[in-house]
Short mmCIF file of N, CA and C and ligand atoms in Angstrom, two decimals:
data_model
loop_
_atom_site.label_atom_id
_atom_site.label_comp_id
_atom_site.label_asym_id
_atom_site.label_seq_id
_atom_site.Cartn_x
_atom_site.Cartn_y
_atom_site.Cartn_z
N MET A 710 181.96 0.09 -94.31
CA MET A 710 181.69 1.16 -93.32
C MET A 710 182.33 0.78 -91.98
N ASP A 711 182.84 1.79 -91.24
CA ASP A 711 183.43 1.51 -89.94
C ASP A 711 182.39 0.91 -88.98
N SER A 712 182.86 -0.01 -88.13
CA SER A 712 181.94 -0.81 -87.29
C SER A 712 181.15 0.04 -86.28
N PHE A 713 181.70 1.23 -85.91
CA PHE A 713 181.02 2.07 -84.90
C PHE A 713 180.04 3.07 -85.54
N VAL A 714 179.91 2.97 -86.86
CA VAL A 714 179.06 3.94 -87.56
C VAL A 714 177.73 3.30 -87.99
N GLU A 715 176.64 4.01 -87.66
CA GLU A 715 175.28 3.56 -87.99
C GLU A 715 174.95 3.85 -89.46
N GLU A 716 175.38 5.05 -89.87
CA GLU A 716 174.95 5.55 -91.18
C GLU A 716 175.89 6.68 -91.59
N ILE A 717 176.22 6.74 -92.88
CA ILE A 717 177.05 7.86 -93.34
C ILE A 717 176.12 8.99 -93.81
N LEU A 718 176.31 10.19 -93.24
CA LEU A 718 175.44 11.32 -93.62
C LEU A 718 176.05 12.12 -94.76
N LEU A 719 177.36 12.31 -94.71
CA LEU A 719 178.05 13.01 -95.81
C LEU A 719 179.36 12.30 -96.11
N SER A 720 179.52 11.90 -97.35
CA SER A 720 180.79 11.31 -97.77
C SER A 720 181.80 12.44 -97.92
N ASN A 721 183.08 12.08 -98.07
CA ASN A 721 184.09 13.11 -98.26
C ASN A 721 183.81 13.92 -99.53
N LYS A 722 183.36 13.24 -100.57
CA LYS A 722 183.05 13.93 -101.84
C LYS A 722 181.95 14.97 -101.61
N GLU A 723 180.93 14.59 -100.85
CA GLU A 723 179.83 15.53 -100.58
C GLU A 723 180.31 16.71 -99.73
N ILE A 724 181.21 16.43 -98.79
CA ILE A 724 181.74 17.52 -97.96
C ILE A 724 182.50 18.52 -98.84
N VAL A 725 183.31 18.00 -99.76
CA VAL A 725 184.07 18.89 -100.66
C VAL A 725 183.12 19.72 -101.51
N GLU A 726 182.04 19.09 -101.99
CA GLU A 726 181.06 19.83 -102.80
C GLU A 726 180.40 20.94 -101.99
N VAL A 727 180.07 20.62 -100.74
CA VAL A 727 179.48 21.63 -99.85
C VAL A 727 180.45 22.80 -99.68
N CYS A 728 181.73 22.48 -99.48
CA CYS A 728 182.75 23.53 -99.27
C CYS A 728 182.93 24.38 -100.53
N GLU A 729 182.82 23.75 -101.69
CA GLU A 729 182.91 24.51 -102.95
C GLU A 729 181.77 25.53 -103.03
N ARG A 730 180.56 25.07 -102.71
CA ARG A 730 179.38 25.95 -102.78
C ARG A 730 179.52 27.10 -101.77
N LEU A 731 179.88 26.77 -100.54
CA LEU A 731 180.02 27.82 -99.51
C LEU A 731 181.15 28.77 -99.88
N GLY A 732 182.24 28.21 -100.40
CA GLY A 732 183.39 29.03 -100.78
C GLY A 732 183.02 30.06 -101.84
N GLU A 733 182.21 29.64 -102.80
CA GLU A 733 181.77 30.56 -103.87
C GLU A 733 180.96 31.71 -103.28
N GLN A 734 180.02 31.37 -102.38
CA GLN A 734 179.18 32.42 -101.76
C GLN A 734 180.04 33.38 -100.94
N ILE A 735 180.95 32.82 -100.17
CA ILE A 735 181.79 33.66 -99.30
C ILE A 735 182.71 34.55 -100.14
N THR A 736 183.26 33.99 -101.21
CA THR A 736 184.12 34.79 -102.11
C THR A 736 183.35 36.00 -102.63
N ALA A 737 182.09 35.76 -103.06
CA ALA A 737 181.29 36.86 -103.62
C ALA A 737 181.00 37.91 -102.55
N ASP A 738 180.72 37.47 -101.31
CA ASP A 738 180.32 38.40 -100.25
C ASP A 738 181.49 39.15 -99.62
N TYR A 739 182.68 38.57 -99.66
CA TYR A 739 183.81 39.13 -98.90
C TYR A 739 184.93 39.70 -99.76
N ARG A 740 184.72 39.76 -101.07
CA ARG A 740 185.72 40.35 -101.93
C ARG A 740 186.09 41.75 -101.39
N ASP A 741 187.37 42.05 -101.28
CA ASP A 741 187.85 43.35 -100.78
C ASP A 741 187.63 43.60 -99.29
N LYS A 742 187.14 42.62 -98.55
CA LYS A 742 186.91 42.84 -97.11
C LYS A 742 187.99 42.20 -96.24
N LYS A 743 188.86 41.43 -96.85
CA LYS A 743 189.91 40.70 -96.13
C LYS A 743 189.42 40.16 -94.78
N PRO A 744 188.48 39.20 -94.83
CA PRO A 744 187.92 38.68 -93.58
C PRO A 744 188.94 37.89 -92.76
N ILE A 745 188.65 37.75 -91.48
CA ILE A 745 189.39 36.80 -90.64
C ILE A 745 188.48 35.59 -90.44
N LEU A 746 188.94 34.41 -90.87
CA LEU A 746 188.20 33.19 -90.57
C LEU A 746 188.59 32.80 -89.15
N VAL A 747 187.60 32.75 -88.27
CA VAL A 747 187.88 32.40 -86.87
C VAL A 747 187.39 30.97 -86.62
N GLY A 748 188.34 30.05 -86.62
CA GLY A 748 187.99 28.64 -86.42
C GLY A 748 187.81 28.36 -84.95
N LEU A 749 186.68 27.76 -84.60
CA LEU A 749 186.47 27.36 -83.20
C LEU A 749 187.03 25.96 -83.01
N LEU A 750 188.05 25.89 -82.16
CA LEU A 750 188.75 24.61 -81.93
C LEU A 750 187.91 23.69 -81.06
N LYS A 751 188.06 22.35 -81.21
CA LYS A 751 188.98 21.76 -82.17
C LYS A 751 188.26 21.30 -83.42
N GLY A 752 186.94 21.21 -83.32
CA GLY A 752 186.14 20.55 -84.36
C GLY A 752 186.18 21.17 -85.74
N SER A 753 186.50 22.48 -85.80
CA SER A 753 186.38 23.15 -87.11
C SER A 753 187.62 22.97 -88.00
N ILE A 754 188.68 22.34 -87.48
CA ILE A 754 189.94 22.31 -88.23
C ILE A 754 189.82 21.70 -89.64
N PRO A 755 189.30 20.48 -89.79
CA PRO A 755 189.23 19.92 -91.15
C PRO A 755 188.32 20.74 -92.07
N PHE A 756 187.20 21.23 -91.51
CA PHE A 756 186.26 22.03 -92.30
C PHE A 756 186.92 23.33 -92.76
N LEU A 757 187.59 24.02 -91.84
CA LEU A 757 188.25 25.28 -92.19
C LEU A 757 189.31 25.03 -93.27
N ALA A 758 190.06 23.94 -93.11
CA ALA A 758 191.13 23.64 -94.07
C ALA A 758 190.57 23.39 -95.46
N GLU A 759 189.44 22.69 -95.55
CA GLU A 759 188.84 22.42 -96.86
C GLU A 759 188.18 23.68 -97.41
N LEU A 760 187.42 24.37 -96.55
CA LEU A 760 186.66 25.55 -96.99
C LEU A 760 187.56 26.64 -97.55
N MET A 761 188.68 26.92 -96.85
CA MET A 761 189.50 28.07 -97.25
C MET A 761 190.11 27.89 -98.64
N LYS A 762 190.25 26.64 -99.07
CA LYS A 762 190.79 26.40 -100.42
C LYS A 762 189.84 26.92 -101.50
N HIS A 763 188.56 27.06 -101.14
CA HIS A 763 187.55 27.45 -102.12
C HIS A 763 187.12 28.90 -101.97
N ILE A 764 187.79 29.64 -101.08
CA ILE A 764 187.51 31.07 -100.95
C ILE A 764 188.61 31.82 -101.70
N LYS A 765 188.21 32.48 -102.77
CA LYS A 765 189.20 33.07 -103.69
C LYS A 765 189.35 34.56 -103.47
N CYS A 766 189.57 34.97 -102.23
CA CYS A 766 189.91 36.38 -101.97
C CYS A 766 190.87 36.40 -100.79
N ASP A 767 191.49 37.56 -100.54
CA ASP A 767 192.43 37.66 -99.43
C ASP A 767 191.71 37.39 -98.12
N LEU A 768 192.34 36.63 -97.26
CA LEU A 768 191.74 36.36 -95.95
C LEU A 768 192.85 36.05 -94.95
N GLU A 769 192.50 36.14 -93.68
CA GLU A 769 193.41 35.71 -92.62
C GLU A 769 192.70 34.61 -91.83
N VAL A 770 193.50 33.86 -91.08
CA VAL A 770 192.95 32.76 -90.28
C VAL A 770 193.41 32.90 -88.84
N ASP A 771 192.50 32.71 -87.93
CA ASP A 771 192.87 32.67 -86.51
C ASP A 771 191.96 31.65 -85.82
N PHE A 772 192.28 31.34 -84.57
CA PHE A 772 191.53 30.31 -83.87
C PHE A 772 191.15 30.76 -82.47
N MET A 773 190.08 30.15 -81.99
CA MET A 773 189.63 30.41 -80.63
C MET A 773 189.09 29.10 -80.09
N GLN A 774 189.29 28.85 -78.81
CA GLN A 774 188.68 27.66 -78.21
C GLN A 774 187.83 28.11 -77.04
N ALA A 775 186.57 27.80 -77.10
CA ALA A 775 185.64 28.21 -76.05
C ALA A 775 184.96 26.96 -75.50
N SER A 776 184.66 27.02 -74.22
CA SER A 776 183.99 25.87 -73.63
C SER A 776 182.91 26.37 -72.69
N SER A 777 181.76 25.70 -72.70
CA SER A 777 180.68 26.12 -71.80
C SER A 777 181.08 25.82 -70.37
N TYR A 778 180.73 26.72 -69.48
CA TYR A 778 180.94 26.43 -68.06
C TYR A 778 180.02 25.29 -67.69
N VAL A 779 180.54 24.32 -66.98
CA VAL A 779 179.69 23.21 -66.55
C VAL A 779 179.40 23.39 -65.07
N GLY A 780 178.14 23.20 -64.69
CA GLY A 780 177.79 23.25 -63.28
C GLY A 780 177.71 24.65 -62.71
N VAL A 781 177.69 25.65 -63.57
CA VAL A 781 177.53 27.02 -63.08
C VAL A 781 176.10 27.44 -63.36
N LYS A 782 175.48 28.07 -62.37
CA LYS A 782 174.05 28.37 -62.46
C LYS A 782 173.69 29.19 -63.69
N SER A 783 174.36 30.35 -63.80
CA SER A 783 174.04 31.25 -64.91
C SER A 783 174.69 30.74 -66.18
N SER A 784 174.34 29.54 -66.58
CA SER A 784 175.05 28.95 -67.72
C SER A 784 174.72 29.68 -69.02
N GLY A 785 175.43 29.33 -70.03
CA GLY A 785 175.32 30.07 -71.28
C GLY A 785 176.63 30.83 -71.43
N ALA A 786 177.28 31.16 -70.29
CA ALA A 786 178.58 31.83 -70.37
C ALA A 786 179.62 30.85 -70.88
N VAL A 787 180.57 31.34 -71.62
CA VAL A 787 181.63 30.45 -72.08
C VAL A 787 182.97 30.86 -71.49
N MET A 788 183.83 29.88 -71.36
CA MET A 788 185.18 30.09 -70.88
C MET A 788 186.06 30.10 -72.12
N VAL A 789 186.91 31.12 -72.26
CA VAL A 789 187.82 31.14 -73.40
C VAL A 789 189.09 30.38 -73.02
N LEU A 790 189.28 29.23 -73.63
CA LEU A 790 190.45 28.40 -73.30
C LEU A 790 191.66 28.83 -74.12
N LYS A 791 191.41 29.25 -75.35
CA LYS A 791 192.47 29.80 -76.21
C LYS A 791 191.87 30.99 -76.93
N ASP A 792 192.60 32.08 -76.94
CA ASP A 792 192.04 33.29 -77.56
C ASP A 792 192.69 33.57 -78.91
N MET A 793 192.04 34.41 -79.69
CA MET A 793 192.60 34.84 -80.97
C MET A 793 193.84 35.69 -80.72
N ILE A 794 194.69 35.76 -81.71
CA ILE A 794 195.89 36.61 -81.60
C ILE A 794 195.65 37.91 -82.37
N THR A 795 194.96 37.82 -83.48
CA THR A 795 194.74 38.98 -84.35
C THR A 795 193.77 39.98 -83.72
N PRO A 796 194.13 41.28 -83.67
CA PRO A 796 193.16 42.28 -83.18
C PRO A 796 191.94 42.33 -84.10
N VAL A 797 190.75 42.45 -83.53
CA VAL A 797 189.53 42.35 -84.34
C VAL A 797 188.84 43.69 -84.60
N VAL A 798 189.33 44.77 -83.96
CA VAL A 798 188.66 46.07 -84.13
C VAL A 798 188.57 46.44 -85.61
N GLY A 799 187.36 46.69 -86.06
CA GLY A 799 187.15 47.12 -87.45
C GLY A 799 187.26 46.00 -88.48
N ARG A 800 187.45 44.77 -88.03
CA ARG A 800 187.63 43.67 -88.99
C ARG A 800 186.33 42.90 -89.22
N HIS A 801 186.27 42.28 -90.40
CA HIS A 801 185.12 41.44 -90.74
C HIS A 801 185.44 40.00 -90.34
N LEU A 802 184.66 39.47 -89.41
CA LEU A 802 184.94 38.14 -88.88
C LEU A 802 183.95 37.12 -89.44
N LEU A 803 184.48 35.97 -89.79
CA LEU A 803 183.62 34.87 -90.22
C LEU A 803 183.96 33.69 -89.30
N ILE A 804 183.04 33.41 -88.38
CA ILE A 804 183.27 32.33 -87.41
C ILE A 804 183.01 31.00 -88.11
N VAL A 805 183.97 30.08 -87.98
CA VAL A 805 183.86 28.79 -88.65
C VAL A 805 183.57 27.72 -87.60
N GLU A 806 182.39 27.08 -87.71
CA GLU A 806 181.95 26.07 -86.74
C GLU A 806 181.76 24.73 -87.44
N ASP A 807 181.96 23.65 -86.69
CA ASP A 807 181.69 22.33 -87.25
C ASP A 807 180.20 22.03 -87.25
N ILE A 808 179.55 22.32 -86.10
CA ILE A 808 178.12 22.00 -85.98
C ILE A 808 177.49 22.96 -84.99
N VAL A 809 176.26 23.37 -85.25
CA VAL A 809 175.52 24.20 -84.30
C VAL A 809 174.34 23.39 -83.79
N ASP A 810 174.28 23.27 -82.46
CA ASP A 810 173.22 22.48 -81.84
C ASP A 810 172.32 23.42 -81.03
N THR A 811 172.64 23.65 -79.75
CA THR A 811 171.83 24.58 -78.94
C THR A 811 172.03 26.02 -79.39
N GLY A 812 173.21 26.33 -79.90
CA GLY A 812 173.52 27.70 -80.32
C GLY A 812 174.16 28.52 -79.19
N LEU A 813 174.25 27.94 -77.99
CA LEU A 813 174.72 28.70 -76.82
C LEU A 813 176.17 29.14 -76.94
N THR A 814 177.03 28.21 -77.38
CA THR A 814 178.45 28.54 -77.52
C THR A 814 178.63 29.70 -78.50
N LEU A 815 177.97 29.55 -79.62
CA LEU A 815 178.11 30.53 -80.69
C LEU A 815 177.60 31.91 -80.26
N GLN A 816 176.48 31.91 -79.57
CA GLN A 816 175.90 33.18 -79.12
C GLN A 816 176.90 33.93 -78.22
N GLU A 817 177.51 33.19 -77.30
CA GLU A 817 178.46 33.81 -76.38
C GLU A 817 179.71 34.32 -77.11
N VAL A 818 180.21 33.50 -78.02
CA VAL A 818 181.41 33.90 -78.77
C VAL A 818 181.11 35.14 -79.61
N MET A 819 179.93 35.17 -80.21
CA MET A 819 179.56 36.33 -81.04
C MET A 819 179.43 37.59 -80.19
N ASN A 820 178.84 37.46 -79.00
CA ASN A 820 178.72 38.62 -78.10
C ASN A 820 180.09 39.14 -77.70
N LEU A 821 180.97 38.19 -77.37
CA LEU A 821 182.32 38.56 -76.94
C LEU A 821 183.06 39.32 -78.05
N LEU A 822 183.00 38.78 -79.27
CA LEU A 822 183.74 39.40 -80.37
C LEU A 822 183.12 40.73 -80.78
N SER A 823 181.81 40.83 -80.63
CA SER A 823 181.15 42.07 -80.97
C SER A 823 181.54 43.16 -79.95
N ASP A 824 181.66 42.79 -78.68
CA ASP A 824 182.11 43.74 -77.64
C ASP A 824 183.52 44.24 -77.92
N ARG A 825 184.29 43.46 -78.65
CA ARG A 825 185.68 43.86 -78.95
C ARG A 825 185.77 44.78 -80.17
N GLY A 826 184.62 45.05 -80.78
CA GLY A 826 184.62 46.05 -81.85
C GLY A 826 184.82 45.54 -83.27
N ALA A 827 184.44 44.31 -83.53
CA ALA A 827 184.52 43.81 -84.91
C ALA A 827 183.56 44.60 -85.80
N ALA A 828 183.92 44.77 -87.07
CA ALA A 828 183.05 45.52 -88.00
C ALA A 828 181.83 44.68 -88.37
N SER A 829 182.01 43.39 -88.53
CA SER A 829 180.89 42.49 -88.81
C SER A 829 181.26 41.09 -88.34
N ILE A 830 180.23 40.34 -87.98
CA ILE A 830 180.44 38.96 -87.53
C ILE A 830 179.37 38.08 -88.17
N GLU A 831 179.82 37.11 -88.94
CA GLU A 831 178.90 36.14 -89.53
C GLU A 831 179.40 34.73 -89.19
N VAL A 832 178.55 33.75 -89.48
CA VAL A 832 178.89 32.37 -89.13
C VAL A 832 178.80 31.48 -90.36
N VAL A 833 179.79 30.60 -90.50
CA VAL A 833 179.66 29.51 -91.47
C VAL A 833 179.81 28.21 -90.69
N THR A 834 178.81 27.33 -90.85
CA THR A 834 178.87 26.05 -90.16
C THR A 834 178.70 24.91 -91.17
N LEU A 835 179.46 23.86 -90.95
CA LEU A 835 179.32 22.71 -91.85
C LEU A 835 177.96 22.05 -91.65
N LEU A 836 177.59 21.87 -90.37
CA LEU A 836 176.33 21.18 -90.06
C LEU A 836 175.47 22.03 -89.14
N ASP A 837 174.15 21.86 -89.29
CA ASP A 837 173.20 22.56 -88.44
C ASP A 837 172.17 21.54 -87.95
N LYS A 838 171.99 21.48 -86.61
CA LYS A 838 170.95 20.62 -86.04
C LYS A 838 169.87 21.53 -85.46
N PRO A 839 168.96 22.04 -86.30
CA PRO A 839 168.00 23.06 -85.83
C PRO A 839 167.09 22.58 -84.71
N GLU A 840 166.83 21.28 -84.64
CA GLU A 840 165.93 20.76 -83.57
C GLU A 840 166.50 20.96 -82.18
N GLY A 841 167.83 21.11 -82.08
CA GLY A 841 168.46 21.24 -80.77
C GLY A 841 168.55 22.67 -80.26
N ARG A 842 168.08 23.63 -81.06
CA ARG A 842 168.34 25.04 -80.74
C ARG A 842 167.65 25.52 -79.46
N LYS A 843 168.42 26.22 -78.60
CA LYS A 843 167.86 26.83 -77.39
C LYS A 843 167.85 28.35 -77.50
N VAL A 844 168.78 28.90 -78.28
CA VAL A 844 168.78 30.35 -78.53
C VAL A 844 168.91 30.57 -80.03
N GLU A 845 168.30 31.65 -80.47
CA GLU A 845 168.34 31.92 -81.91
C GLU A 845 169.69 32.48 -82.31
N VAL A 846 170.31 31.88 -83.30
CA VAL A 846 171.56 32.45 -83.82
C VAL A 846 171.42 32.55 -85.33
N ASP A 847 171.98 33.63 -85.86
CA ASP A 847 171.85 33.86 -87.29
C ASP A 847 173.00 33.15 -88.02
N LEU A 848 172.68 32.07 -88.71
CA LEU A 848 173.71 31.31 -89.43
C LEU A 848 173.65 31.71 -90.90
N LYS A 849 174.64 32.50 -91.32
CA LYS A 849 174.58 33.01 -92.71
C LYS A 849 174.86 31.90 -93.72
N TYR A 850 175.82 31.05 -93.40
CA TYR A 850 176.21 30.00 -94.36
C TYR A 850 176.11 28.63 -93.68
N VAL A 851 175.26 27.78 -94.22
CA VAL A 851 175.06 26.44 -93.64
C VAL A 851 175.37 25.38 -94.69
N GLY A 852 176.24 24.44 -94.31
CA GLY A 852 176.58 23.38 -95.25
C GLY A 852 175.44 22.41 -95.45
N ARG A 853 174.97 21.82 -94.35
CA ARG A 853 173.91 20.82 -94.43
C ARG A 853 173.09 20.80 -93.14
N ARG A 854 171.76 20.83 -93.26
CA ARG A 854 170.90 20.64 -92.07
C ARG A 854 170.77 19.15 -91.83
N ILE A 855 170.91 18.74 -90.57
CA ILE A 855 170.82 17.31 -90.28
C ILE A 855 169.84 17.08 -89.13
N PRO A 856 169.31 15.85 -89.02
CA PRO A 856 168.42 15.55 -87.90
C PRO A 856 169.17 15.52 -86.57
N ASN A 857 168.41 15.46 -85.48
CA ASN A 857 168.99 15.53 -84.14
C ASN A 857 169.65 14.21 -83.74
N LYS A 858 170.74 13.87 -84.40
CA LYS A 858 171.47 12.64 -84.10
C LYS A 858 172.90 12.99 -83.75
N PHE A 859 173.57 12.12 -82.98
CA PHE A 859 174.95 12.40 -82.60
C PHE A 859 175.89 11.96 -83.72
N VAL A 860 176.61 12.91 -84.28
CA VAL A 860 177.46 12.62 -85.44
C VAL A 860 178.94 12.77 -85.10
N ILE A 861 179.74 12.07 -85.85
CA ILE A 861 181.20 12.09 -85.64
C ILE A 861 181.90 12.21 -87.00
N GLY A 862 183.17 12.54 -86.93
CA GLY A 862 184.00 12.57 -88.14
C GLY A 862 184.21 13.97 -88.68
N PHE A 863 185.21 14.12 -89.50
CA PHE A 863 185.57 15.41 -90.12
C PHE A 863 185.64 16.51 -89.05
N GLY A 864 186.35 16.20 -87.97
CA GLY A 864 186.52 17.17 -86.88
C GLY A 864 185.65 16.89 -85.67
N LEU A 865 184.51 16.27 -85.90
CA LEU A 865 183.58 16.04 -84.79
C LEU A 865 183.98 14.80 -84.00
N ASP A 866 183.89 14.93 -82.68
CA ASP A 866 184.38 13.84 -81.83
C ASP A 866 183.31 13.24 -80.94
N TYR A 867 183.62 12.05 -80.42
CA TYR A 867 182.94 11.52 -79.26
C TYR A 867 184.06 11.18 -78.28
N ASN A 868 184.09 11.85 -77.13
CA ASN A 868 185.20 11.68 -76.17
C ASN A 868 186.56 11.80 -76.84
N GLU A 869 186.70 12.80 -77.68
CA GLU A 869 187.97 13.14 -78.36
C GLU A 869 188.36 12.15 -79.47
N LEU A 870 187.53 11.16 -79.73
CA LEU A 870 187.86 10.21 -80.80
C LEU A 870 187.06 10.52 -82.07
N TYR A 871 187.53 9.95 -83.16
CA TYR A 871 186.86 9.96 -84.48
C TYR A 871 186.99 11.27 -85.26
N ARG A 872 187.73 12.26 -84.75
CA ARG A 872 187.86 13.52 -85.49
C ARG A 872 188.54 13.30 -86.84
N ASN A 873 189.34 12.22 -86.93
CA ASN A 873 190.15 11.98 -88.13
C ASN A 873 189.42 11.30 -89.27
N LEU A 874 188.15 10.93 -89.09
CA LEU A 874 187.43 10.32 -90.21
C LEU A 874 187.26 11.36 -91.32
N ASP A 875 187.29 10.92 -92.56
CA ASP A 875 187.16 11.90 -93.65
C ASP A 875 185.71 12.08 -94.10
N TYR A 876 184.78 11.51 -93.34
CA TYR A 876 183.35 11.64 -93.65
C TYR A 876 182.60 11.95 -92.35
N ILE A 877 181.30 12.28 -92.48
CA ILE A 877 180.46 12.49 -91.30
C ILE A 877 179.50 11.31 -91.18
N GLY A 878 179.50 10.69 -90.00
CA GLY A 878 178.62 9.54 -89.79
C GLY A 878 177.87 9.65 -88.48
N VAL A 879 176.77 8.87 -88.38
CA VAL A 879 176.03 8.80 -87.12
C VAL A 879 176.68 7.71 -86.27
N LEU A 880 177.00 8.08 -85.02
CA LEU A 880 177.65 7.12 -84.12
C LEU A 880 176.62 6.10 -83.63
N LYS A 881 177.00 4.82 -83.65
CA LYS A 881 176.09 3.79 -83.13
C LYS A 881 175.83 4.02 -81.65
N ALA A 882 174.58 3.92 -81.24
CA ALA A 882 174.23 4.14 -79.82
C ALA A 882 174.97 3.16 -78.93
N SER A 883 175.26 1.98 -79.43
CA SER A 883 175.95 0.96 -78.61
C SER A 883 177.33 1.46 -78.15
N VAL A 884 177.91 2.40 -78.86
CA VAL A 884 179.24 2.91 -78.48
C VAL A 884 179.15 3.76 -77.21
N TYR A 885 178.14 4.65 -77.12
CA TYR A 885 178.07 5.49 -75.92
C TYR A 885 177.17 4.94 -74.83
N LYS A 886 176.52 3.81 -75.10
CA LYS A 886 175.70 3.19 -74.04
C LYS A 886 176.45 2.08 -73.35
N LYS A 887 177.71 1.90 -73.75
CA LYS A 887 178.51 0.80 -73.16
C LYS A 887 178.71 0.98 -71.67
P1 LIG B 1708 176.09 24.25 -79.02
O1 LIG B 1708 175.53 24.75 -80.32
O2 LIG B 1708 176.52 25.35 -78.09
O3 LIG B 1708 175.16 23.27 -78.36
O4 LIG B 1708 177.42 23.45 -79.22
C1 LIG B 1708 177.97 23.11 -80.42
C2 LIG B 1708 179.17 22.24 -80.11
O5 LIG B 1708 178.72 21.02 -79.49
C3 LIG B 1708 179.87 21.85 -81.39
O6 LIG B 1708 180.90 22.73 -81.70
C4 LIG B 1708 180.38 20.46 -81.04
O7 LIG B 1708 181.62 20.55 -80.40
C5 LIG B 1708 179.37 19.92 -80.04
N1 LIG B 1708 178.37 19.03 -80.70
C6 LIG B 1708 177.05 19.28 -80.89
N2 LIG B 1708 176.46 18.25 -81.54
C7 LIG B 1708 177.43 17.33 -81.75
C8 LIG B 1708 177.45 16.03 -82.42
O8 LIG B 1708 176.43 15.51 -82.93
N3 LIG B 1708 178.65 15.40 -82.46
C9 LIG B 1708 179.78 15.92 -81.91
N4 LIG B 1708 179.81 17.12 -81.30
C10 LIG B 1708 178.64 17.82 -81.23
#
């Protein structure tokens, strides 16, 4: 095991199995709907790449990067750093997230896309940390519920590092308490 990892929560094999299961459900629900998978950058990239292999219907892919405003009073608002290219009016959107914690980012992105006239908006997330939730968000497809621990790997970072691990692990506290 890597020296900075406390515990492995999902091996690569388990991640692939999760993606197979989610892919089957999404295929059944979206047949003939030609959904747009909207990957939230940067963390969702490995998950989106694995998941889409297991969705057996026509689909499109686009990306968005949103960031919470820091230090602004009326927080909860997000700043769109990179926007989608594909027009969303009348389209079925499936937002692809790496992990949902407070739910604030997702809530704002969903409101924004709904204002633009999407026909439907659902969420697929690899990981869910329900203990961290501050606003209720409807997560239609969840890969794995995990405890309130800081995790890295398979897209998830700590200070932009560790996204390249092929598994999900708990980061040792000694790394961020240095
Ligand atoms: P929230 O649901 O708005 O709090 O934010 C979710 C985002 O916070 C995710 O897309 C990640 O970028 C980040 N995040 C939340 N928990 C973790 C974690 O345990 N490791 C790495 N990033 C995390």
